[in-house]
Amino acid sequence: SCILHEKVTESRSDLEDLHPYATPREQRFRRFASLEFEGQLYMTPYDFIQAVTNDEPKCAKKWRSLSKQELNQILMETPPVWKGSSKLFRNLNEKGVISYTEYLFLLCILTKPHAGFRIAFNMFDTDGNEMVDKKEFLVLQEIFRKKNEKRERKGDEEKRAMLVLKTEGEDLVPRSYWDTLRRSTSQALFSDLAERADDTTSSLSDTTLLVHFFGKKGKAELNFEDFYRFMDNLQTEVLEIEFLSYSNGMNTISEEDFAHILLRYTNVENTSSYLENMRCRIPEEKGITFDEFRSFFQFLNNLEDFTIAMQMYNFASRSIGQDEFKRAVYVATGVKLSPHLVNTVFKIFDVDRDDQLSYKEFIGIMKDRLNRGFRVSYTEQHYILLQSCF
């Protein structure tokens, strides 16, 4: 909803002039954020959901300035982590504040496979006690901030990141990214910041996420089970919102709607040819259930593992059939795709209608979809992993 607020900050254009070198993610955050407190911009949970499910904000909004009293009231109403659910962001709606660094963290969660949740938790758990406290969490946030404050040093940091990753040898595979980070990089990243962590935590305002994880006094600790449930719930919530936006209260969405969702945020210019191709080849609508829909996006979150498997079996240089595709997905990612879902995917992307899927084209488009339109080079993927995703 578009709300007219009595107290607003200076116009968006004035503030945007202060950030002419903002990254695409920063620009998107600024476009969707609706709150300002003590000179910092914040999203509401509603803003975040809009940012990951829509191309543009539904309406132009001024940044509303929060008073300390208003912020405290919002935080007082934040539920504890054990009351979390897959409707958390929808229930909070506009009663919450999310910082830019938390926005980056939440974006990372949306594209992480379940197998990566434990490694992500371990990255936060710097003392290895199987619990994450507020200080440990904020040190990671400081790393996010340092990346943006020192953008001019990006080239040097990128080279260092690549050197770290190359210590695994020439046979580096994506799964070892996490291993490298945990074994080689974690302590180096934290040692530079730990001595200043107390200053960092004292100077930051509390946010909905911090209160949700660590309580109103900031003394609670986060265990892995609660962390896993939060990540899983967030992925489910965003998928439910996308699914429900097309299902009109029904238990399924049409195959054409599924194609529309898949092709969003991609670099495909002529989506109509894909849609027409699918309409001709699936004349009778059967529908895609939410379980099928969710399973496909779980597969997308494991796309790197699937890519490696295809390369290992020399499938990457040729087209593959439906049975090969389904089997490769299960072997590489553990995700079982229904025959109807696989058939639908083939009917969308099999442009020459030989019932074979062009691996390179399919992977390229799906990597776009996974990143929700933020295309990055191979080198930048390593850099972002080190700097933004734990």
XYZ file of C-alpha atoms in Angstrom:
390
model
C 0.000 0.000 0.000
C 1.077 3.588 -0.680
C 0.916 5.696 2.449
C 1.312 9.465 2.654
C 3.494 10.321 5.638
C 3.579 13.653 7.447
C 7.312 13.743 8.021
C 9.574 12.913 5.100
C 13.267 13.322 4.378
C 14.806 15.273 1.547
C 13.761 14.070 -1.894
C 15.108 10.796 -3.272
C 16.906 12.549 -6.122
C 18.829 14.740 -3.664
C 20.042 11.766 -1.656
C 20.744 9.637 -4.734
C 23.112 12.337 -5.977
C 25.283 11.507 -2.983
C 25.797 7.951 -4.276
C 26.644 8.179 -7.996
C 28.736 4.985 -7.830
C 26.179 2.803 -6.075
C 26.160 -0.861 -7.082
C 23.021 -2.366 -8.656
C 22.103 -3.902 -5.289
C 22.554 -0.580 -3.521
C 20.466 1.175 -6.158
C 17.704 -1.404 -5.791
C 17.782 -1.113 -1.995
C 17.460 2.668 -2.221
C 14.588 2.382 -4.710
C 12.526 0.117 -2.460
C 13.515 1.417 1.004
C 10.845 3.575 2.666
C 12.322 4.474 6.070
C 15.112 6.714 7.332
C 16.578 6.867 10.844
C 19.532 9.027 11.882
C 20.704 9.421 8.287
C 20.499 5.697 7.414
C 17.975 4.155 5.024
C 15.989 1.062 5.983
C 13.538 -1.290 4.332
C 10.409 -2.563 5.998
C 9.717 -6.329 5.677
C 7.053 -5.316 3.128
C 9.679 -3.361 1.161
C 11.995 -6.396 1.132
C 9.290 -8.717 -0.172
C 8.454 -6.191 -2.877
C 12.142 -5.865 -3.826
C 12.569 -9.605 -4.435
C 9.216 -10.258 -6.114
C 8.677 -7.137 -8.264
C 10.658 -5.311 -10.917
C 9.841 -1.852 -9.532
C 8.131 -0.423 -6.427
C 4.366 -0.326 -6.759
C 4.401 3.416 -6.193
C 6.922 6.192 -5.685
C 7.420 6.815 -1.985
C 9.208 9.381 0.084
C 11.538 8.105 2.776
C 9.691 8.427 6.076
C 11.825 9.598 8.981
C 11.412 7.465 12.101
C 11.711 8.970 15.565
C 13.529 7.042 18.289
C 10.175 6.429 19.955
C 8.661 5.028 16.749
C 11.655 2.737 16.202
C 11.487 1.463 19.777
C 7.781 0.716 19.386
C 8.452 -1.265 16.198
C 11.208 -3.266 17.885
C 9.039 -3.939 20.951
C 6.540 -5.713 18.704
C 9.180 -7.922 17.020
C 8.576 -11.628 17.791
C 11.429 -13.847 19.102
C 13.108 -16.281 16.727
C 11.302 -19.299 18.201
C 8.012 -17.739 17.065
C 9.250 -17.437 13.476
C 7.252 -18.836 10.574
C 7.054 -18.782 6.801
C 4.715 -15.795 7.176
C 7.062 -13.686 9.336
C 7.711 -10.928 6.789
C 4.067 -10.792 5.717
C 2.885 -10.594 9.325
C 5.366 -7.842 10.182
C 4.440 -5.997 6.966
C 5.554 -2.382 7.514
C 6.331 -2.840 11.224
C 10.027 -3.585 10.902
C 13.393 -2.125 9.876
C 15.988 -3.873 7.691
C 19.405 -2.302 7.050
C 21.270 -2.495 3.749
C 23.758 -5.032 5.087
C 20.877 -7.180 6.338
C 19.313 -6.858 2.890
C 22.514 -8.366 1.411
C 22.412 -11.135 4.025
C 18.768 -11.949 3.235
C 19.476 -11.989 -0.518
C 22.247 -14.509 0.122
C 19.848 -16.725 2.073
C 17.426 -16.842 -0.855
C 20.018 -18.471 -3.128
C 21.685 -20.858 -0.657
C 21.106 -24.631 -0.801
C 20.047 -26.253 2.457
C 23.425 -27.990 2.629
C 25.042 -24.558 2.867
C 23.023 -23.477 5.921
C 25.349 -25.242 8.361
C 28.454 -23.712 6.789
C 26.837 -20.291 6.850
C 26.086 -20.735 10.561
C 29.670 -21.824 11.224
C 30.944 -18.675 9.556
C 29.056 -16.609 12.108
C 30.028 -18.892 15.000
C 33.624 -17.652 15.284
C 34.332 -19.171 18.716
C 32.946 -22.579 17.714
C 30.531 -22.913 20.658
C 27.581 -23.909 18.420
C 25.843 -20.623 19.238
C 25.938 -17.232 17.538
C 25.721 -14.108 19.684
C 24.921 -10.553 18.662
C 28.579 -9.498 18.602
C 29.552 -12.309 16.208
C 26.640 -11.463 13.926
C 27.533 -7.762 13.829
C 31.182 -8.446 12.990
C 29.933 -10.075 9.782
C 27.824 -6.999 9.133
C 30.933 -4.852 9.574
C 32.589 -6.870 6.807
C 29.640 -6.044 4.552
C 30.029 -2.361 5.381
C 33.808 -2.327 4.884
C 33.302 -3.701 1.381
C 31.184 -0.676 0.494
C 33.281 1.906 2.365
C 36.427 0.767 0.566
C 35.029 0.276 -2.899
C 38.098 1.902 -4.430
C 40.151 -1.026 -3.137
C 37.862 -3.572 -4.757
C 40.419 -4.596 -7.368
C 43.075 -5.446 -4.799
C 40.615 -7.273 -2.564
C 39.289 -9.220 -5.556
C 42.772 -10.377 -6.433
C 43.366 -11.487 -2.847
C 40.045 -13.344 -2.860
C 41.034 -15.174 -6.024
C 44.426 -16.079 -4.550
C 42.744 -17.574 -1.493
C 40.389 -19.610 -3.624
C 43.216 -20.817 -5.859
C 45.029 -22.350 -2.882
C 42.713 -25.306 -3.357
C 44.452 -26.055 -6.647
C 43.408 -26.016 -10.250
C 40.677 -28.590 -9.665
C 38.648 -26.111 -7.615
C 34.933 -26.872 -7.503
C 32.195 -24.608 -6.139
C 31.571 -26.747 -3.046
C 35.092 -25.971 -1.853
C 34.286 -22.258 -1.750
C 32.638 -22.816 1.597
C 35.440 -25.099 2.809
C 38.067 -22.537 1.847
C 36.202 -19.772 3.582
C 35.808 -21.797 6.757
C 39.359 -23.159 6.930
C 41.496 -20.397 5.463
C 39.621 -17.146 5.411
C 37.349 -16.960 8.441
C 39.992 -16.069 11.011
C 41.704 -13.613 8.673
C 38.454 -11.786 8.043
C 37.552 -11.566 11.705
C 40.989 -10.780 13.154
C 41.003 -7.390 11.439
C 37.649 -6.445 12.945
C 37.272 -8.243 16.257
C 39.183 -5.657 18.282
C 36.777 -2.956 17.086
C 33.616 -5.062 17.390
C 32.536 -3.461 20.661
C 32.690 0.013 19.093
C 30.738 -1.292 16.107
C 27.930 -2.820 18.155
C 27.534 0.195 20.409
C 27.237 2.637 17.508
C 24.565 0.703 15.574
C 20.816 1.004 16.015
C 18.938 -2.196 16.685
C 16.928 -3.639 13.816
C 14.051 -6.076 13.516
C 16.438 -8.877 12.554
C 18.743 -8.255 15.522
C 15.843 -8.224 17.988
C 14.306 -11.298 16.324
C 17.586 -13.225 16.667
C 19.003 -11.894 19.949
C 16.067 -10.494 21.927
C 15.186 -6.975 22.975
C 18.191 -6.778 25.315
C 20.562 -8.372 22.806
C 21.650 -11.069 25.258
C 20.032 -14.122 23.656
C 22.060 -16.493 21.477
C 21.084 -18.129 18.208
C 21.414 -21.895 17.800
C 21.693 -23.746 14.519
C 18.159 -25.137 14.590
C 16.622 -21.672 14.877
C 19.026 -20.287 12.239
C 18.179 -23.125 9.826
C 14.457 -22.651 10.392
C 14.731 -18.897 9.746
C 16.583 -19.449 6.458
C 14.203 -22.188 5.327
C 11.163 -20.106 6.286
C 12.432 -17.094 4.340
C 12.993 -19.145 1.191
C 9.532 -20.693 1.567
C 7.849 -17.338 2.215
C 9.241 -15.677 -0.915
C 8.311 -18.704 -3.037
C 4.806 -18.783 -1.536
C 4.323 -15.103 -2.362
C 5.447 -15.616 -5.970
C 3.276 -18.724 -6.309
C 0.190 -17.133 -4.734
C 0.481 -14.087 -6.960
C -0.398 -16.386 -9.888
C -2.534 -19.127 -8.306
C -5.623 -16.988 -7.529
C -6.394 -19.111 -4.504
C -6.076 -22.408 -6.378
C -3.700 -25.270 -5.539
C -1.805 -24.976 -8.820
C -0.475 -22.384 -11.237
C -0.591 -22.870 -14.978
C 2.445 -24.044 -16.908
C 2.471 -20.659 -18.637
C 2.550 -18.842 -15.289
C 5.453 -21.076 -14.233
C 7.276 -20.049 -17.410
C 6.611 -16.371 -16.685
C 8.099 -16.743 -13.180
C 11.152 -18.610 -14.480
C 11.889 -16.027 -17.149
C 11.617 -13.056 -14.796
C 14.917 -11.330 -13.924
C 16.667 -13.055 -16.831
C 18.371 -11.531 -19.844
C 15.949 -13.249 -22.219
C 14.719 -10.467 -24.513
C 12.075 -12.318 -26.490
C 10.198 -14.251 -23.814
C 7.157 -14.518 -26.096
C 8.911 -17.133 -28.260
C 9.489 -19.356 -25.218
C 5.898 -18.895 -24.066
C 4.480 -19.609 -27.513
C 6.683 -22.674 -27.804
C 5.281 -24.000 -24.536
C 1.647 -23.219 -25.411
C 1.908 -25.218 -28.633
C 3.496 -28.210 -26.938
C 1.376 -28.324 -23.763
C -2.114 -27.674 -25.167
C -3.912 -29.113 -22.129
C -3.169 -27.397 -18.856
C -2.433 -29.728 -15.946
C -0.938 -27.209 -13.552
C 2.146 -26.980 -11.336
C 1.673 -27.592 -7.606
C 3.503 -25.595 -4.935
C 5.574 -28.664 -3.999
C 6.709 -28.984 -7.631
C 7.353 -25.235 -7.790
C 9.401 -25.291 -4.600
C 11.399 -28.354 -5.658
C 12.506 -26.606 -8.838
C 13.788 -23.587 -6.931
C 15.579 -25.882 -4.480
C 17.284 -27.317 -7.549
C 18.208 -23.794 -8.706
C 19.839 -23.121 -5.333
C 22.024 -26.168 -6.037
C 22.819 -25.054 -9.584
C 26.602 -25.002 -9.057
C 26.630 -28.666 -7.979
C 24.499 -29.574 -10.975
C 26.894 -27.697 -13.276
C 29.870 -29.655 -11.927
C 28.067 -32.971 -12.369
C 27.236 -32.135 -15.966
C 30.838 -31.207 -16.671
C 32.164 -34.374 -15.037
C 29.967 -36.568 -17.219
C 30.687 -34.518 -20.354
C 27.038 -33.517 -20.652
C 27.977 -29.828 -20.711
C 28.953 -29.890 -24.383
C 25.792 -31.513 -25.695
C 22.027 -31.554 -25.345
C 20.368 -33.926 -22.905
C 17.031 -35.707 -22.703
C 14.411 -35.623 -19.951
C 15.475 -38.830 -18.194
C 19.140 -37.792 -18.196
C 18.217 -34.362 -16.856
C 16.011 -35.712 -14.088
C 18.624 -38.267 -13.037
C 21.463 -35.711 -13.103
C 19.456 -33.287 -10.950
C 18.811 -35.969 -8.341
C 22.376 -37.308 -8.288
C 23.939 -33.843 -8.076
C 21.523 -32.110 -5.738
C 19.321 -34.717 -4.049
C 16.216 -32.939 -5.399
C 13.551 -35.088 -7.053
C 11.688 -33.316 -9.853
C 8.336 -34.743 -10.970
C 8.078 -36.025 -14.555
C 5.455 -33.362 -15.328
C 7.696 -30.566 -14.030
C 10.665 -31.813 -16.068
C 8.472 -32.109 -19.156
C 7.243 -28.531 -18.630
C 10.809 -27.212 -18.319
C 11.765 -28.988 -21.542
C 8.740 -27.640 -23.379
C 9.728 -24.093 -22.324
C 13.416 -24.250 -23.233
C 13.508 -26.828 -26.044
C 13.326 -24.215 -28.788
C 14.147 -26.528 -31.703
C 11.587 -29.077 -30.470
C 13.829 -32.145 -30.558
C 12.967 -33.030 -26.913
C 16.547 -32.238 -25.942
C 17.740 -29.408 -23.677
C 20.674 -27.215 -24.625
C 22.689 -27.319 -21.412
C 24.630 -24.081 -21.930
C 21.607 -21.984 -22.807
C 19.512 -23.423 -19.981
C 22.245 -22.919 -17.347
C 22.904 -19.361 -18.504
C 19.251 -18.377 -18.212
C 18.797 -20.113 -14.858
C 21.868 -18.437 -13.346
C 20.251 -15.119 -14.228
C 17.028 -16.213 -12.542
C 18.847 -17.447 -9.451
C 20.616 -14.101 -9.058
C 17.306 -12.269 -9.632
C 18.728 -10.185 -12.436
C 22.039 -9.216 -10.845
C 24.344 -10.627 -13.510
C 27.963 -10.972 -12.420
C 31.092 -12.266 -14.102
C 32.790 -15.470 -13.012
C 35.457 -13.480 -11.165
C 32.879 -11.240 -9.503
C 31.004 -14.296 -8.225
C 34.060 -15.284 -6.163
C 34.463 -11.734 -4.925
C 30.811 -11.378 -3.922
C 30.948 -14.734 -2.162
C 33.845 -13.589 -0.003
C 32.578 -10.085 0.598
C 28.809 -10.434 0.835
C 27.733 -14.037 1.489
C 29.391 -14.975 4.763
